[in-house]
GROMACS .gro file of C-alpha atoms in nm:
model
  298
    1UNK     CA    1  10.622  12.901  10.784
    2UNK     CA    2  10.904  12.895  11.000
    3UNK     CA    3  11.024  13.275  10.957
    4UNK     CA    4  10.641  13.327  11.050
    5UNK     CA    5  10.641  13.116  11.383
    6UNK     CA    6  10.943  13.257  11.466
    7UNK     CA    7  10.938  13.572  11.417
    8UNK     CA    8  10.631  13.569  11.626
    9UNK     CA    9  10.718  13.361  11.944
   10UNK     CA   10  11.099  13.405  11.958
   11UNK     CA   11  11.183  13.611  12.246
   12UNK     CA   12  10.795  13.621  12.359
   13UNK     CA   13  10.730  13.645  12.754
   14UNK     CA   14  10.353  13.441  12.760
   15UNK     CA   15  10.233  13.390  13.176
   16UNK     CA   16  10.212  13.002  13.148
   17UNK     CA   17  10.249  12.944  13.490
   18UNK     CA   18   9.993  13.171  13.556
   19UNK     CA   19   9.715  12.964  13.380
   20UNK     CA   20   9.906  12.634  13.561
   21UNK     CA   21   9.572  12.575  13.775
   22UNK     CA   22   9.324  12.640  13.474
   23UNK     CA   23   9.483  12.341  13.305
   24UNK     CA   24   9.480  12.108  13.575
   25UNK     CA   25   9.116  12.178  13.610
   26UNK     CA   26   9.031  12.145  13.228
   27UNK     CA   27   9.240  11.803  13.215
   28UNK     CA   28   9.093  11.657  13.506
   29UNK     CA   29   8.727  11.766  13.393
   30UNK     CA   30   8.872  11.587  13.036
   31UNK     CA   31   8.976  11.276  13.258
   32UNK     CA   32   8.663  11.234  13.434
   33UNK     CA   33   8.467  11.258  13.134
   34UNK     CA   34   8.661  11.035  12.971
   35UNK     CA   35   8.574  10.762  13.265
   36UNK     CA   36   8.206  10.835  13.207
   37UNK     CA   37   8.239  10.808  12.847
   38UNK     CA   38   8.390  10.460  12.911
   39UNK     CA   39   8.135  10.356  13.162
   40UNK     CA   40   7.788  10.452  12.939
   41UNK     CA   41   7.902  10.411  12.602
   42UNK     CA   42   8.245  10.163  12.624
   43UNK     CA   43   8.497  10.173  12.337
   44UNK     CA   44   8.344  10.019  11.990
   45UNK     CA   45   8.647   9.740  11.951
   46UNK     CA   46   8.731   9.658  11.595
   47UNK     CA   47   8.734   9.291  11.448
   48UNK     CA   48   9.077   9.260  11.502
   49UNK     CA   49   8.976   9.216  11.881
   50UNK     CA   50   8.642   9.099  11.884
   51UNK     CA   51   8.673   8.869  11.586
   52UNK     CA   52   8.478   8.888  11.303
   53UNK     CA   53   8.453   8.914  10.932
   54UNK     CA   54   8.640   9.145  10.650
   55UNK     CA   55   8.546   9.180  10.282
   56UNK     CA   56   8.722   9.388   9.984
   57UNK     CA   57   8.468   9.424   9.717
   58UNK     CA   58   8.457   9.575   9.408
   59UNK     CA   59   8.152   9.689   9.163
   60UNK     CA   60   8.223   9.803   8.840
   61UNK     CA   61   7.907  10.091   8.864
   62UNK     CA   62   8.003  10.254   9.179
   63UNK     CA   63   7.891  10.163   9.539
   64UNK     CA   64   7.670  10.419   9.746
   65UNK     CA   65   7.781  10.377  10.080
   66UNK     CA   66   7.492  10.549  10.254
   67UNK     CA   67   7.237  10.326  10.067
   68UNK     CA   68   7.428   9.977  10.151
   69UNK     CA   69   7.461  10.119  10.524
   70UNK     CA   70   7.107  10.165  10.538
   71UNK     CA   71   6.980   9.818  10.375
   72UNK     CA   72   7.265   9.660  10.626
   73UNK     CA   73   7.109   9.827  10.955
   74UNK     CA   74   6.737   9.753  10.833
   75UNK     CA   75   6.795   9.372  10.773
   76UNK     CA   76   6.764   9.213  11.172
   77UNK     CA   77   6.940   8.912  11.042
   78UNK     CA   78   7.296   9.111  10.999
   79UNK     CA   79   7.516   9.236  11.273
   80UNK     CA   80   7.606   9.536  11.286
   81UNK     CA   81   7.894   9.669  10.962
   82UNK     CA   82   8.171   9.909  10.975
   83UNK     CA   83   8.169  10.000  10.589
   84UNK     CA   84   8.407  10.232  10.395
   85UNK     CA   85   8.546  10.291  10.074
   86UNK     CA   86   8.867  10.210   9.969
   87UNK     CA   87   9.076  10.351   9.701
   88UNK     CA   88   8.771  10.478   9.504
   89UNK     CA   89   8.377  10.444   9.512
   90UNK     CA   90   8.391  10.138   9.347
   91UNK     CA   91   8.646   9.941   9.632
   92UNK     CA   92   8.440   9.862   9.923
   93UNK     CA   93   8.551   9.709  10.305
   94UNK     CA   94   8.306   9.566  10.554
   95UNK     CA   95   8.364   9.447  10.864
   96UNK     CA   96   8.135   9.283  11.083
   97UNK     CA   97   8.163   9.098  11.398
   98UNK     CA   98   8.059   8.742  11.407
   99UNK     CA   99   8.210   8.425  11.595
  100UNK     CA  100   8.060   8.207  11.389
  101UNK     CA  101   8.236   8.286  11.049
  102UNK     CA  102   8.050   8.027  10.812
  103UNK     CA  103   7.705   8.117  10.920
  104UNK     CA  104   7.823   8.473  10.864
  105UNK     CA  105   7.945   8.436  10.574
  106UNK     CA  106   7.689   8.271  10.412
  107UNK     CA  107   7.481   8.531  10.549
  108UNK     CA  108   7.641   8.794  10.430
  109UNK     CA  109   7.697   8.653  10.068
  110UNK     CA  110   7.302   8.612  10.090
  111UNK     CA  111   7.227   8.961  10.171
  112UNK     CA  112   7.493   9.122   9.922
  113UNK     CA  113   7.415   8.934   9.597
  114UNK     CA  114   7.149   9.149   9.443
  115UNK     CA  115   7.433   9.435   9.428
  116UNK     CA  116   7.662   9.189   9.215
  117UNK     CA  117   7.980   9.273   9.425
  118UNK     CA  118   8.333   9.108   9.282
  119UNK     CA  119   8.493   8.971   9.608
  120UNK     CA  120   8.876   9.062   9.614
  121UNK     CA  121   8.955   8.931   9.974
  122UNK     CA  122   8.825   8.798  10.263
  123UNK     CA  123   8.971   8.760  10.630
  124UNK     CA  124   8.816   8.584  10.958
  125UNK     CA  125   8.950   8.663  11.282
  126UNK     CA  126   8.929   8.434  11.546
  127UNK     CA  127   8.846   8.460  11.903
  128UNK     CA  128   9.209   8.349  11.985
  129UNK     CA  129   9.373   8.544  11.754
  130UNK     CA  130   9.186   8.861  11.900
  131UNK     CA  131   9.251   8.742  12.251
  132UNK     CA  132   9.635   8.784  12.139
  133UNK     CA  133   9.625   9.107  12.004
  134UNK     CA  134   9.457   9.248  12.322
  135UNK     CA  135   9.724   9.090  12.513
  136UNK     CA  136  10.008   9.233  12.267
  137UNK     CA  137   9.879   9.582  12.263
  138UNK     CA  138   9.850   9.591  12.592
  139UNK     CA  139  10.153   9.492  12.652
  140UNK     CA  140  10.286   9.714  12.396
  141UNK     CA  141  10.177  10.045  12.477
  142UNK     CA  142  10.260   9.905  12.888
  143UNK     CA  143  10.621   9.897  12.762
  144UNK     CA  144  10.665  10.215  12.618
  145UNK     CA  145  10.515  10.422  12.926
  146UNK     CA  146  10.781  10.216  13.169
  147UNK     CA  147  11.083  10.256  12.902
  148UNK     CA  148  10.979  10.629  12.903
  149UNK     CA  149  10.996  10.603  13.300
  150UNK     CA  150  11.353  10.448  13.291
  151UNK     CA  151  11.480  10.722  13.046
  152UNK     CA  152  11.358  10.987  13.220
  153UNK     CA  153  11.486  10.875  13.556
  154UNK     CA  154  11.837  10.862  13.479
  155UNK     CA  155  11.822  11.159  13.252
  156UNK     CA  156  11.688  11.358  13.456
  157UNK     CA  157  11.508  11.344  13.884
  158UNK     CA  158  11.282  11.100  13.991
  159UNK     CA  159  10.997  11.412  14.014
  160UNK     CA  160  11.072  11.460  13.620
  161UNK     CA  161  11.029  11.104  13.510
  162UNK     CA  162  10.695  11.036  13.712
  163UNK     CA  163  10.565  11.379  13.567
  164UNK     CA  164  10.669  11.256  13.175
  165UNK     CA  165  10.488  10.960  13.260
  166UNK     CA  166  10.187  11.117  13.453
  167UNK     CA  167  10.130  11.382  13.087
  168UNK     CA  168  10.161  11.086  12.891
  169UNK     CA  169   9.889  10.858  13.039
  170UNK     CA  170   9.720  11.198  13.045
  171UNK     CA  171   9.731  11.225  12.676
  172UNK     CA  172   9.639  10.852  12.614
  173UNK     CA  173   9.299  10.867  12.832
  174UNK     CA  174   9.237  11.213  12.576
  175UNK     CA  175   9.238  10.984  12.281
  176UNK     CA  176   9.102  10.736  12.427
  177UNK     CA  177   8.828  11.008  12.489
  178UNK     CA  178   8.800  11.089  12.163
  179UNK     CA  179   8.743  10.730  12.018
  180UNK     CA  180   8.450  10.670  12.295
  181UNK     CA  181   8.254  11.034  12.213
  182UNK     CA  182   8.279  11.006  11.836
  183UNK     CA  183   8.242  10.651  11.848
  184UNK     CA  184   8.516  10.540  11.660
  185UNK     CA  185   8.666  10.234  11.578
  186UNK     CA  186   8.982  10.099  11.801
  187UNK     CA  187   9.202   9.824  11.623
  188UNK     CA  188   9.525   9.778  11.574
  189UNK     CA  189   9.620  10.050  11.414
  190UNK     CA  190   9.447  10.234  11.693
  191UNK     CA  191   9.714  10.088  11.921
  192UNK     CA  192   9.973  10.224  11.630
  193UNK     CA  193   9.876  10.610  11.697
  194UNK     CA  194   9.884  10.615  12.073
  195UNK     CA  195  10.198  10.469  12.053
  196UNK     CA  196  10.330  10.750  11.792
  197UNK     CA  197  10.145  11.011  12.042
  198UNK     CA  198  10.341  10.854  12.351
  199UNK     CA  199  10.620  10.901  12.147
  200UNK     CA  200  10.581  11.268  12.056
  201UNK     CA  201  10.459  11.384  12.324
  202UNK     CA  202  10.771  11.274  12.572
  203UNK     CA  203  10.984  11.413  12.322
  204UNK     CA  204  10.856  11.763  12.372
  205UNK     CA  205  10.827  11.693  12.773
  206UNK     CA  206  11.233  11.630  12.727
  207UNK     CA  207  11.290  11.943  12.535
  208UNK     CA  208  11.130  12.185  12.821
  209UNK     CA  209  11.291  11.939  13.052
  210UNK     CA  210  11.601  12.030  12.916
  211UNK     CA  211  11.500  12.429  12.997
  212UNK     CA  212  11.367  12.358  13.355
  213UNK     CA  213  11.711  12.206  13.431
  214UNK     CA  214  11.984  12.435  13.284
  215UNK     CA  215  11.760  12.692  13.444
  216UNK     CA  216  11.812  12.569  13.779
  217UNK     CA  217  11.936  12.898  13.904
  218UNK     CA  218  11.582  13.058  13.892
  219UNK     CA  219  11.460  12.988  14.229
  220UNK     CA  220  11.102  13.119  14.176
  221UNK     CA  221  10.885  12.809  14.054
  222UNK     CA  222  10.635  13.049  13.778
  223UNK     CA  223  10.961  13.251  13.671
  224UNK     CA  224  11.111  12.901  13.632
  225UNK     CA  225  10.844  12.753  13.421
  226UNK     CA  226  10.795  13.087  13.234
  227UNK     CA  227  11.172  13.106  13.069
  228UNK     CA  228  11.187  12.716  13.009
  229UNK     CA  229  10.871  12.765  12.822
  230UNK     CA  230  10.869  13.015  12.655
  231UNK     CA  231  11.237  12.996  12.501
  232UNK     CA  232  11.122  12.666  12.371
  233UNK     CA  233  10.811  12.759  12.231
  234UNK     CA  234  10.882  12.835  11.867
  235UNK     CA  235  11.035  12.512  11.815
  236UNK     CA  236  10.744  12.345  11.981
  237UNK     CA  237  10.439  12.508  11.801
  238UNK     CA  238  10.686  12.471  11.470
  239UNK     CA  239  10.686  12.101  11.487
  240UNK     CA  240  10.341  12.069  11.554
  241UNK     CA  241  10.192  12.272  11.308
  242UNK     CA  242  10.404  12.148  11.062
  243UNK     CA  243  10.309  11.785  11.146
  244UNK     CA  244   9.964  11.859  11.144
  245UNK     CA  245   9.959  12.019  10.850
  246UNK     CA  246  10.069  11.734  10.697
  247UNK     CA  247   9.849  11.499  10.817
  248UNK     CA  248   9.595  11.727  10.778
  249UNK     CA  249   9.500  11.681  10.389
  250UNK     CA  250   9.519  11.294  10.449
  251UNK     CA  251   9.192  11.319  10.691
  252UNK     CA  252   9.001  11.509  10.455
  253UNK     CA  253   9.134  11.287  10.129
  254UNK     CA  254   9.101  10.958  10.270
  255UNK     CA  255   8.864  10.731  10.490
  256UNK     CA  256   8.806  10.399  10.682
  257UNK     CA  257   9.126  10.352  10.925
  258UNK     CA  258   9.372  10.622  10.725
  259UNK     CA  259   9.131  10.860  10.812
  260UNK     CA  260   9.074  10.737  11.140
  261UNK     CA  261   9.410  10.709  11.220
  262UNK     CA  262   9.514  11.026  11.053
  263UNK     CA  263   9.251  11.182  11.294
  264UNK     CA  264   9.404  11.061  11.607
  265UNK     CA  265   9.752  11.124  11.537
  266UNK     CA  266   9.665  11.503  11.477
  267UNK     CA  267   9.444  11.522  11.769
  268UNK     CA  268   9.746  11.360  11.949
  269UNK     CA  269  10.026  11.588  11.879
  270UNK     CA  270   9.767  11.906  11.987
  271UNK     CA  271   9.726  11.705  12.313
  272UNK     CA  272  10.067  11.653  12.339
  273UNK     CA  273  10.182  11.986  12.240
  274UNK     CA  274   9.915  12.115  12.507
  275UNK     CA  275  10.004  11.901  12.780
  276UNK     CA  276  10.370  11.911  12.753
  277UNK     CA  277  10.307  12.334  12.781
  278UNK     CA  278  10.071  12.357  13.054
  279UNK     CA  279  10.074  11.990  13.248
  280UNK     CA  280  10.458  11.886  13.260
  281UNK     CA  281  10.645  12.168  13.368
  282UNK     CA  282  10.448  12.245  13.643
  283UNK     CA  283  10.443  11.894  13.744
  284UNK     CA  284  10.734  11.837  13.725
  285UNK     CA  285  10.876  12.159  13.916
  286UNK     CA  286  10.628  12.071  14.160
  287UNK     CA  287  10.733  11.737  14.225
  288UNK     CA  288  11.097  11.821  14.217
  289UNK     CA  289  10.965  12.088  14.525
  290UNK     CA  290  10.827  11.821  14.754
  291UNK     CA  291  11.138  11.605  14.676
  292UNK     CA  292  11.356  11.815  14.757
  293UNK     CA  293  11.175  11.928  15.068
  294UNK     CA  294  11.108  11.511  15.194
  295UNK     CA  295  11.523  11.551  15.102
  296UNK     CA  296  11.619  11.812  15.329
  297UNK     CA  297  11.352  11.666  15.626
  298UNK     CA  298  11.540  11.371  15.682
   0.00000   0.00000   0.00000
């Protein structure tokens, strides 16, 4: 795989710079339809911030999914179930959201004990437990965008650091995007991948950082961004396709929140890869530009 990648990109000449304004326009089409998204159809919030209920069960026969999700969403009593197998067919999770956990419960209980379900665990989440975890995440993923700031700025200009920071918020509305459009559950572990994606995707910013700034010398901004790019590229694409193709078989061989999560973190590193390519060089040249120019003014 990596003879393949390199021998293809190393000592390739691509025109990103060229295609600098066709990304800008596709990400900021992405961004406002990420704000619709959010608007019309919100984020569906797991339990773990809502509060609700969690059941493992277990039936020795086999459990068909699609059947239980049907009796669940015909029965007006219910809330509304996330449901998913576990290890096997026969493990079973289902989440629902409910404040009132023993009237739930009981309800629930009720409604599953024609299917003569084993009950291996069960977890309530509380209203103030939820309220914390929304606070922590937030906090959290807050953190990690200003401690990517700070790094950047001394490593490198004040134009750099602000354009790091700019591609990564960039990348976390995309996934954010993602979980509004296909509807998918955000939880903890939701809050787990973006913060692996903010992660990976500064880390390539910083390597064509690195290029932009040894290659100082080249006065002419698309020349600039060209070189930096492009003599980075095989190690780029080689450590995202080899990432994703190891997450890859974990989507297709799992489900519930390993699938989910699996899901995001590959979407994430193609953002990332993308957006460190075709967003953060030219922002960040560009920024350095108007610095520099403010610089010499006064």
């Amino acid at each position: 795989m990596r003879f393949i990648i390199s021998s293809l990109l190393d000592g390739c000449n691509f025109d990103f710079a060229k295609y600098k304004k066709a990304a800008f326009f596709i990400s900021s089409t992405l961004l406002v339809v990420t704000f619709v998204l959010l608007k019309t159809k919100g984020l569906s919030f797991g339990i773990d911030f809502t509060g609700g209920i969690v059941l493992e069960v277990y039936s020795e026969e086999g459990i068909d999914i699609t059947q239980l999700r049907g009796d669940f969403s015909k029965n007006q009593n219910l809330p509304t179930a996330s449901i998913h197998y576990l290890e096997d067919q026969r493990h079973l999770m289902i989440k629902v959201r409910s404040q009132d956990f023993q009237d739930g419960l009981t309800k629930m209980k009720s409604f599953l004990k024609p299917y003569n379900f084993r009950y291996d665990k069960i977890d309530c989440v509380g209203p103030q437990i939820s309220k914390s975890l929304i606070y922590r995440s937030g906090v959290a993923i807050v953190f990690s965008v200003l401690a990517m700031f700070v790094y950047l700025f001394f490593r490198f200009t004040p134009a750099f650091a602000l354009s790091g920071v700019l591609t990564t918020l960039h990348d976390i509305t995309l996934l954010i995007c993602l979980y509004s459009a296909y509807e998918l559950e955000f939880n903890t572990s939701s809050v787990a991948a973006v913060l692996a994606i903010v992660g990976y995707s500064i880390n390539d910013s910083v390597v064509i950082f690195d290029k932009l700034r040894e290659n100082i010398g080249i006065k002419n901004i698309a020349k600039r961004i060209n070189v930096s790019v492009n003599t980075t590229l095989s190690r780029t694409i080689l450590t995202s396709v080899t990432t994703m193709l190891a997450i890859a078989p974990v989507i297709f061989l799992s489900s519930g929140d390993i699938q989910v999560f699996s899901f995001i973190i590959l979407a994430g590193i193609a953002i990332g890869t993308y957006s460190s390519i075709f967003i953060a060089a030219p922002l960040a040249l560009l920024g350095n530009d108007v610095h520099e120019v403010n610089h010499e003014n006064s």
